[in-house]
Amino acid sequence: MSQPPSTASTTAPTRVTIADVAVRAGVSPTTVSHVLSGKRVVGQATRRTVLDAIDELGYRPNHVARHLRTRQSHMLAVLVPDITNPFYAVLTRGLADAVDAAGYGTFVCSTDGQHDRERKFFEDVMDRGVDGIVFASGEIASEITFGPGDRATPIVCIGDHLDHPLCDAVIPDDESGSREAGAFLAGRGYERLAMIQGPPGYGNDRSAGFRDAVRAAGHQLPAERMVRGDWTRRGGYAAMQTLMALPRRPDAVFCANDLMAIGALDVAHELGLAVPDDVAVVGFDDVDAATIVTPQLTTVRNPAYDLGSAAGDLALSRLSGRYSGPGRTVVLPCPLVERGTA
């Protein structure tokens, strides 16, 4: 004889509410709300009773309902070109640490440096009702347009600006750091200097600073010694192969980021070249991997953590109402870090 189906597994569990917590603690739902928000003073004994009830019942705040009620999600979105690049991992950590104490969380969108993906992610996070956006995409896509509602959302750009009334910017001094790298190499006696640049439209300040330094030192910088990579180790490897195949190959190569510099070092090692005696290599960013390669990489420090932290501070100042004025710009220095490759 068949047994009737059990209803135990088909009954959905009931979500614990503030009202349930209030009943268990013997207080009003308003008191529970005050304990959760921290916006009103609640007696220590009452607070302890409410927190015990929360633990016993396993209550979790309904953030969706809170968002609908307060129009705040307490979330910031950060758009980066490549989440696998360690520079952006450190940057997002700096941002998260800066906003965590204020009760804000972050989530990351990786755009692959493509403008259409950037626009898509932007529209998506705006639809989700984030409280602020951090663009960490290098040169920002000017194609992004803002509707009336978008213009009320604070935005912080890292590396550039957007035409937005609440846009602040945190900018690393790429041009000065690259100029220092070029002057350093020329001062060490290298004459056939070359550069592995970023993709077209990106890293222009780094190229400009290096070019200025080389020319100021009285050296030539022909077009064939200004090649492009794609920010990756593989791209740096391919670009270095092109440089090393020149009839008069360079004796020093400045790379627009550390991953490409590590790829350049791979080629030098494969060719049996001594670094820095046969060819010097300088990177940009100072990611952790710069001290793992052999020799350790001479590079320009791009203060990733500080960039993210400063972006978080700027966003919080607007979200908290402490600041409501025009856009601000914070510039952070990019010093040269001398190690073993140059």
One Martini backbone bead per residue (centre of mass of N, CA, C, O) as a GRO file, in nm:
protein
  342
    1MET     BB    1   0.094   0.038   0.025
    2SER     BB    2   0.078   0.357  -0.028
    3GLN     BB    3   0.213   0.651   0.067
    4PRO     BB    4   0.173   0.952   0.156
    5PRO     BB    5   0.296   1.239   0.091
    6SER     BB    6   0.520   1.441   0.211
    7THR     BB    7   0.520   1.786   0.346
    8ALA     BB    8   0.798   1.864   0.473
    9SER     BB    9   0.972   1.923   0.197
   10THR     BB   10   0.746   2.145   0.074
   11THR     BB   11   0.790   2.340   0.306
   12ALA     BB   12   0.860   2.653   0.340
   13PRO     BB   13   1.050   2.848   0.498
   14THR     BB   14   1.030   3.097   0.733
   15ARG     BB   15   1.103   3.413   0.760
   16VAL     BB   16   1.264   3.603   0.972
   17THR     BB   17   1.150   3.872   1.165
   18ILE     BB   18   1.131   4.149   1.351
   19ALA     BB   19   0.876   4.056   1.498
   20ASP     BB   20   0.995   3.793   1.607
   21VAL     BB   21   1.218   3.924   1.773
   22ALA     BB   22   1.034   4.098   1.950
   23VAL     BB   23   0.885   3.866   2.088
   24ARG     BB   24   1.131   3.720   2.210
   25ALA     BB   25   1.239   3.997   2.361
   26GLY     BB   26   0.998   4.191   2.456
   27VAL     BB   27   0.965   4.404   2.220
   28SER     BB   28   0.971   4.630   1.983
   29PRO     BB   29   1.032   4.668   1.651
   30THR     BB   30   1.170   4.944   1.686
   31THR     BB   31   1.394   4.848   1.875
   32VAL     BB   32   1.522   4.653   1.679
   33SER     BB   33   1.592   4.865   1.465
   34HIS     BB   34   1.781   5.030   1.647
   35VAL     BB   35   1.988   4.807   1.690
   36LEU     BB   36   2.059   4.760   1.387
   37SER     BB   37   2.131   5.068   1.309
   38GLY     BB   38   2.243   5.265   1.554
   39LYS     BB   39   2.065   5.551   1.565
   40ARG     BB   40   1.979   5.459   1.855
   41VAL     BB   41   1.950   5.452   2.186
   42VAL     BB   42   2.015   5.149   2.373
   43GLY     BB   43   2.003   4.964   2.618
   44GLN     BB   44   2.213   4.721   2.713
   45ALA     BB   45   2.010   4.504   2.801
   46THR     BB   46   1.824   4.523   2.555
   47ARG     BB   47   2.035   4.473   2.340
   48ARG     BB   48   2.112   4.187   2.440
   49THR     BB   49   1.831   4.061   2.405
   50VAL     BB   50   1.810   4.109   2.100
   51LEU     BB   51   2.070   3.961   2.011
   52ASP     BB   52   1.985   3.686   2.123
   53ALA     BB   53   1.733   3.656   1.947
   54ILE     BB   54   1.881   3.665   1.678
   55ASP     BB   55   2.051   3.410   1.726
   56GLU     BB   56   1.819   3.205   1.788
   57LEU     BB   57   1.658   3.267   1.503
   58GLY     BB   58   1.842   3.364   1.257
   59TYR     BB   59   1.851   3.656   1.180
   60ARG     BB   60   1.817   3.839   0.863
   61PRO     BB   61   1.850   4.097   0.687
   62ASN     BB   62   1.654   4.276   0.446
   63HIS     BB   63   1.809   4.439   0.195
   64VAL     BB   64   1.590   4.483  -0.013
   65ALA     BB   65   1.389   4.626   0.171
   66ARG     BB   66   1.579   4.850   0.259
   67HIS     BB   67   1.624   4.967  -0.020
   68LEU     BB   68   1.325   5.041  -0.075
   69ARG     BB   69   1.302   5.229   0.181
   70THR     BB   70   1.593   5.407   0.154
   71ARG     BB   71   1.755   5.402  -0.127
   72GLN     BB   72   1.979   5.193  -0.013
   73SER     BB   73   2.250   4.946  -0.058
   74HIS     BB   74   2.551   4.958   0.042
   75MET     BB   75   2.687   4.973  -0.257
   76LEU     BB   76   2.982   4.928  -0.457
   77ALA     BB   77   3.109   4.975  -0.775
   78VAL     BB   78   3.383   4.816  -0.964
   79LEU     BB   79   3.563   4.902  -1.258
   80VAL     BB   80   3.766   4.675  -1.441
   81PRO     BB   81   3.969   4.539  -1.693
   82ASP     BB   82   4.139   4.316  -1.491
   83ILE     BB   83   4.115   4.088  -1.233
   84THR     BB   84   4.399   3.930  -1.285
   85ASN     BB   85   4.531   4.185  -1.212
   86PRO     BB   86   4.700   4.263  -0.926
   87PHE     BB   87   4.652   4.567  -0.915
   88TYR     BB   88   4.332   4.547  -0.890
   89ALA     BB   89   4.324   4.382  -0.633
   90VAL     BB   90   4.453   4.597  -0.451
   91LEU     BB   91   4.262   4.828  -0.510
   92THR     BB   92   3.997   4.688  -0.408
   93ARG     BB   93   4.101   4.655  -0.121
   94GLY     BB   94   4.127   4.955  -0.053
   95LEU     BB   95   3.829   5.017  -0.095
   96ALA     BB   96   3.704   4.814   0.105
   97ASP     BB   97   3.849   4.920   0.361
   98ALA     BB   98   3.731   5.215   0.347
   99VAL     BB   99   3.402   5.119   0.354
  100ASP     BB  100   3.344   4.908   0.577
  101ALA     BB  101   3.301   5.083   0.840
  102ALA     BB  102   3.034   5.217   0.687
  103GLY     BB  103   2.871   4.957   0.557
  104TYR     BB  104   3.017   4.886   0.286
  105GLY     BB  105   3.011   4.729  -0.018
  106THR     BB  106   3.158   4.524  -0.286
  107PHE     BB  107   3.174   4.500  -0.651
  108VAL     BB  108   3.305   4.336  -0.943
  109CYS     BB  109   3.387   4.454  -1.278
  110SER     BB  110   3.499   4.300  -1.581
  111THR     BB  111   3.582   4.455  -1.908
  112ASP     BB  112   3.845   4.406  -2.089
  113GLY     BB  113   3.865   4.705  -2.210
  114GLN     BB  114   3.560   4.737  -2.307
  115HIS     BB  115   3.322   4.961  -2.387
  116ASP     BB  116   3.066   4.782  -2.403
  117ARG     BB  117   3.105   4.650  -2.124
  118GLU     BB  118   3.111   4.907  -1.963
  119ARG     BB  119   2.825   4.997  -2.030
  120LYS     BB  120   2.678   4.745  -1.933
  121PHE     BB  121   2.771   4.756  -1.637
  122PHE     BB  122   2.668   5.032  -1.574
  123GLU     BB  123   2.368   4.975  -1.626
  124ASP     BB  124   2.344   4.742  -1.424
  125VAL     BB  125   2.428   4.889  -1.157
  126MET     BB  126   2.208   5.103  -1.177
  127ASP     BB  127   1.967   4.903  -1.168
  128ARG     BB  128   2.066   4.794  -0.873
  129GLY     BB  129   2.129   5.053  -0.687
  130VAL     BB  130   2.383   5.183  -0.641
  131ASP     BB  131   2.558   5.433  -0.456
  132GLY     BB  132   2.832   5.374  -0.623
  133ILE     BB  133   3.118   5.446  -0.848
  134VAL     BB  134   3.420   5.281  -0.967
  135PHE     BB  135   3.661   5.380  -1.201
  136ALA     BB  136   3.934   5.142  -1.316
  137SER     BB  137   4.009   5.193  -1.660
  138GLY     BB  138   4.193   5.425  -1.695
  139GLU     BB  139   4.071   5.512  -1.974
  140ILE     BB  140   3.778   5.654  -2.011
  141ALA     BB  141   3.467   5.611  -2.141
  142SER     BB  142   3.305   5.872  -2.309
  143GLU     BB  143   3.040   5.714  -2.409
  144ILE     BB  144   2.916   5.752  -2.153
  145THR     BB  145   2.585   5.798  -2.043
  146PHE     BB  146   2.353   6.020  -1.867
  147GLY     BB  147   2.095   6.023  -1.678
  148PRO     BB  148   1.918   6.180  -1.444
  149GLY     BB  149   1.961   5.952  -1.227
  150ASP     BB  150   2.272   5.913  -1.258
  151ARG     BB  151   2.353   6.212  -1.148
  152ALA     BB  152   2.307   6.111  -0.832
  153THR     BB  153   2.565   5.932  -0.860
  154PRO     BB  154   2.849   5.869  -0.733
  155ILE     BB  155   3.181   5.923  -0.882
  156VAL     BB  156   3.495   5.745  -0.930
  157CYS     BB  157   3.802   5.812  -1.086
  158ILE     BB  158   4.081   5.621  -1.213
  159GLY     BB  159   4.287   5.826  -1.427
  160ASP     BB  160   4.021   6.006  -1.470
  161HIS     BB  161   3.739   6.157  -1.629
  162LEU     BB  162   3.396   6.262  -1.605
  163ASP     BB  163   3.090   6.387  -1.732
  164HIS     BB  164   3.004   6.461  -1.404
  165PRO     BB  165   2.878   6.623  -1.124
  166LEU     BB  166   2.990   6.361  -0.917
  167CYS     BB  167   3.302   6.368  -1.008
  168ASP     BB  168   3.580   6.207  -0.900
  169ALA     BB  169   3.952   6.194  -0.866
  170VAL     BB  170   4.221   5.948  -0.904
  171ILE     BB  171   4.572   6.022  -0.973
  172PRO     BB  172   4.838   5.902  -1.111
  173ASP     BB  173   5.176   6.007  -1.177
  174ASP     BB  174   5.274   5.880  -1.460
  175GLU     BB  175   5.454   6.087  -1.605
  176SER     BB  176   5.663   6.129  -1.383
  177GLY     BB  177   5.745   5.831  -1.345
  178SER     BB  178   5.839   5.787  -1.643
  179ARG     BB  179   6.049   6.008  -1.648
  180GLU     BB  180   6.225   5.884  -1.428
  181ALA     BB  181   6.289   5.623  -1.579
  182GLY     BB  182   6.429   5.749  -1.825
  183ALA     BB  183   6.650   5.908  -1.668
  184PHE     BB  184   6.773   5.664  -1.530
  185LEU     BB  185   6.869   5.511  -1.782
  186ALA     BB  186   7.038   5.739  -1.905
  187GLY     BB  187   7.220   5.772  -1.645
  188ARG     BB  188   7.337   5.463  -1.687
  189GLY     BB  189   7.414   5.465  -2.021
  190TYR     BB  190   7.181   5.424  -2.189
  191GLU     BB  191   7.079   5.456  -2.549
  192ARG     BB  192   6.883   5.214  -2.655
  193LEU     BB  193   6.578   5.299  -2.615
  194ALA     BB  194   6.266   5.145  -2.501
  195MET     BB  195   5.904   5.062  -2.549
  196ILE     BB  196   5.626   4.909  -2.379
  197GLN     BB  197   5.315   4.958  -2.444
  198GLY     BB  198   5.005   4.999  -2.453
  199PRO     BB  199   4.727   5.018  -2.581
  200PRO     BB  200   4.546   5.194  -2.769
  201GLY     BB  201   4.459   5.471  -2.552
  202TYR     BB  202   4.675   5.368  -2.337
  203GLY     BB  203   4.916   5.511  -2.141
  204ASN     BB  204   5.003   5.803  -2.243
  205ASP     BB  205   5.163   5.925  -2.003
  206ARG     BB  206   5.389   5.716  -2.005
  207SER     BB  207   5.493   5.775  -2.287
  208ALA     BB  208   5.546   6.079  -2.254
  209GLY     BB  209   5.750   6.071  -2.020
  210PHE     BB  210   5.962   5.894  -2.156
  211ARG     BB  211   6.009   6.059  -2.411
  212ASP     BB  212   6.109   6.318  -2.271
  213ALA     BB  213   6.359   6.194  -2.129
  214VAL     BB  214   6.510   6.091  -2.376
  215ARG     BB  215   6.533   6.365  -2.523
  216ALA     BB  216   6.670   6.520  -2.286
  217ALA     BB  217   6.929   6.316  -2.317
  218GLY     BB  218   6.982   6.296  -2.650
  219HIS     BB  219   6.794   6.074  -2.763
  220GLN     BB  220   6.659   5.837  -2.956
  221LEU     BB  221   6.296   5.743  -3.061
  222PRO     BB  222   6.200   5.532  -3.256
  223ALA     BB  223   5.924   5.365  -3.364
  224GLU     BB  224   6.050   5.067  -3.341
  225ARG     BB  225   6.090   5.132  -3.010
  226MET     BB  226   5.756   5.157  -3.010
  227VAL     BB  227   5.573   4.923  -2.863
  228ARG     BB  228   5.296   4.692  -2.823
  229GLY     BB  229   5.075   4.585  -2.576
  230ASP     BB  230   4.822   4.414  -2.330
  231TRP     BB  231   4.927   4.393  -2.011
  232THR     BB  232   5.058   4.119  -2.050
  233ARG     BB  233   5.291   3.879  -2.044
  234ARG     BB  234   5.250   3.786  -2.334
  235GLY     BB  235   5.265   4.071  -2.461
  236GLY     BB  236   5.555   4.131  -2.362
  237TYR     BB  237   5.691   3.900  -2.506
  238ALA     BB  238   5.619   3.979  -2.799
  239ALA     BB  239   5.744   4.265  -2.790
  240MET     BB  240   6.035   4.176  -2.718
  241GLN     BB  241   6.084   4.014  -2.971
  242THR     BB  242   6.071   4.255  -3.162
  243LEU     BB  243   6.309   4.414  -3.038
  244MET     BB  244   6.529   4.175  -3.057
  245ALA     BB  245   6.501   4.178  -3.392
  246LEU     BB  246   6.660   4.412  -3.428
  247PRO     BB  247   6.948   4.515  -3.561
  248ARG     BB  248   6.939   4.725  -3.305
  249ARG     BB  249   6.912   4.651  -3.010
  250PRO     BB  250   6.820   4.720  -2.715
  251ASP     BB  251   6.952   4.818  -2.377
  252ALA     BB  252   6.654   4.936  -2.297
  253VAL     BB  253   6.333   4.867  -2.120
  254PHE     BB  254   6.019   5.014  -2.101
  255CYS     BB  255   5.728   4.930  -1.912
  256ALA     BB  256   5.382   4.995  -1.857
  257ASN     BB  257   5.408   4.716  -1.698
  258ASP     BB  258   5.490   4.437  -1.512
  259LEU     BB  259   5.385   4.206  -1.685
  260MET     BB  260   5.545   4.290  -1.939
  261ALA     BB  261   5.823   4.285  -1.802
  262ILE     BB  262   5.822   3.981  -1.744
  263GLY     BB  263   5.803   3.899  -2.041
  264ALA     BB  264   6.073   4.036  -2.118
  265LEU     BB  265   6.250   3.860  -1.932
  266ASP     BB  266   6.194   3.592  -2.069
  267VAL     BB  267   6.343   3.662  -2.331
  268ALA     BB  268   6.620   3.726  -2.217
  269HIS     BB  269   6.667   3.444  -2.099
  270GLU     BB  270   6.634   3.282  -2.367
  271LEU     BB  271   6.883   3.453  -2.504
  272GLY     BB  272   7.115   3.491  -2.278
  273LEU     BB  273   7.075   3.756  -2.128
  274ALA     BB  274   7.199   4.001  -1.933
  275VAL     BB  275   7.057   4.128  -1.624
  276PRO     BB  276   7.154   4.457  -1.713
  277ASP     BB  277   7.400   4.442  -1.916
  278ASP     BB  278   7.249   4.385  -2.196
  279VAL     BB  279   6.956   4.437  -2.055
  280ALA     BB  280   6.719   4.656  -1.948
  281VAL     BB  281   6.441   4.658  -1.699
  282VAL     BB  282   6.130   4.844  -1.670
  283GLY     BB  283   5.851   4.908  -1.482
  284PHE     BB  284   5.490   4.927  -1.380
  285ASP     BB  285   5.345   4.932  -1.020
  286ASP     BB  286   5.450   4.718  -0.807
  287VAL     BB  287   5.401   4.428  -0.781
  288ASP     BB  288   5.467   4.142  -0.616
  289ALA     BB  289   5.619   4.001  -0.861
  290ALA     BB  290   5.871   4.196  -0.870
  291THR     BB  291   6.016   4.017  -0.621
  292ILE     BB  292   6.030   3.721  -0.768
  293VAL     BB  293   6.203   3.779  -0.978
  294THR     BB  294   6.502   3.728  -1.194
  295PRO     BB  295   6.566   3.984  -1.121
  296GLN     BB  296   6.455   4.224  -0.957
  297LEU     BB  297   6.225   4.471  -1.027
  298THR     BB  298   6.244   4.759  -1.178
  299THR     BB  299   6.017   5.029  -1.076
  300VAL     BB  300   5.703   5.187  -1.072
  301ARG     BB  301   5.504   5.313  -0.828
  302ASN     BB  302   5.167   5.215  -0.800
  303PRO     BB  303   4.927   5.309  -0.558
  304ALA     BB  304   4.683   5.099  -0.533
  305TYR     BB  305   4.570   5.110  -0.245
  306ASP     BB  306   4.553   5.423  -0.226
  307LEU     BB  307   4.358   5.460  -0.458
  308GLY     BB  308   4.123   5.301  -0.335
  309SER     BB  309   4.105   5.454  -0.067
  310ALA     BB  310   4.055   5.738  -0.185
  311ALA     BB  311   3.797   5.662  -0.335
  312GLY     BB  312   3.636   5.584  -0.082
  313ASP     BB  313   3.651   5.860   0.062
  314LEU     BB  314   3.507   6.024  -0.157
  315ALA     BB  315   3.244   5.867  -0.161
  316LEU     BB  316   3.169   5.896   0.144
  317SER     BB  317   3.149   6.207   0.155
  318ARG     BB  318   2.888   6.203  -0.020
  319LEU     BB  319   2.705   5.985   0.115
  320SER     BB  320   2.713   6.146   0.404
  321GLY     BB  321   2.718   6.476   0.335
  322ARG     BB  322   3.002   6.623   0.375
  323TYR     BB  323   2.987   6.642   0.051
  324SER     BB  324   2.858   6.868  -0.245
  325GLY     BB  325   3.049   6.954  -0.452
  326PRO     BB  326   3.267   6.965  -0.671
  327GLY     BB  327   3.501   6.820  -0.830
  328ARG     BB  328   3.775   6.616  -0.739
  329THR     BB  329   4.147   6.598  -0.712
  330VAL     BB  330   4.376   6.324  -0.669
  331VAL     BB  331   4.732   6.311  -0.641
  332LEU     BB  332   4.971   6.048  -0.688
  333PRO     BB  333   5.268   5.928  -0.651
  334CYS     BB  334   5.545   5.775  -0.873
  335PRO     BB  335   5.799   5.602  -0.775
  336LEU     BB  336   6.108   5.482  -0.793
  337VAL     BB  337   6.228   5.130  -0.788
  338GLU     BB  338   6.525   4.995  -0.702
  339ARG     BB  339   6.685   4.713  -0.846
  340GLY     BB  340   6.813   4.450  -1.070
  341THR     BB  341   6.724   4.544  -1.391
  342ALA     BB  342   6.887   4.862  -1.369
   0.00000   0.00000   0.00000
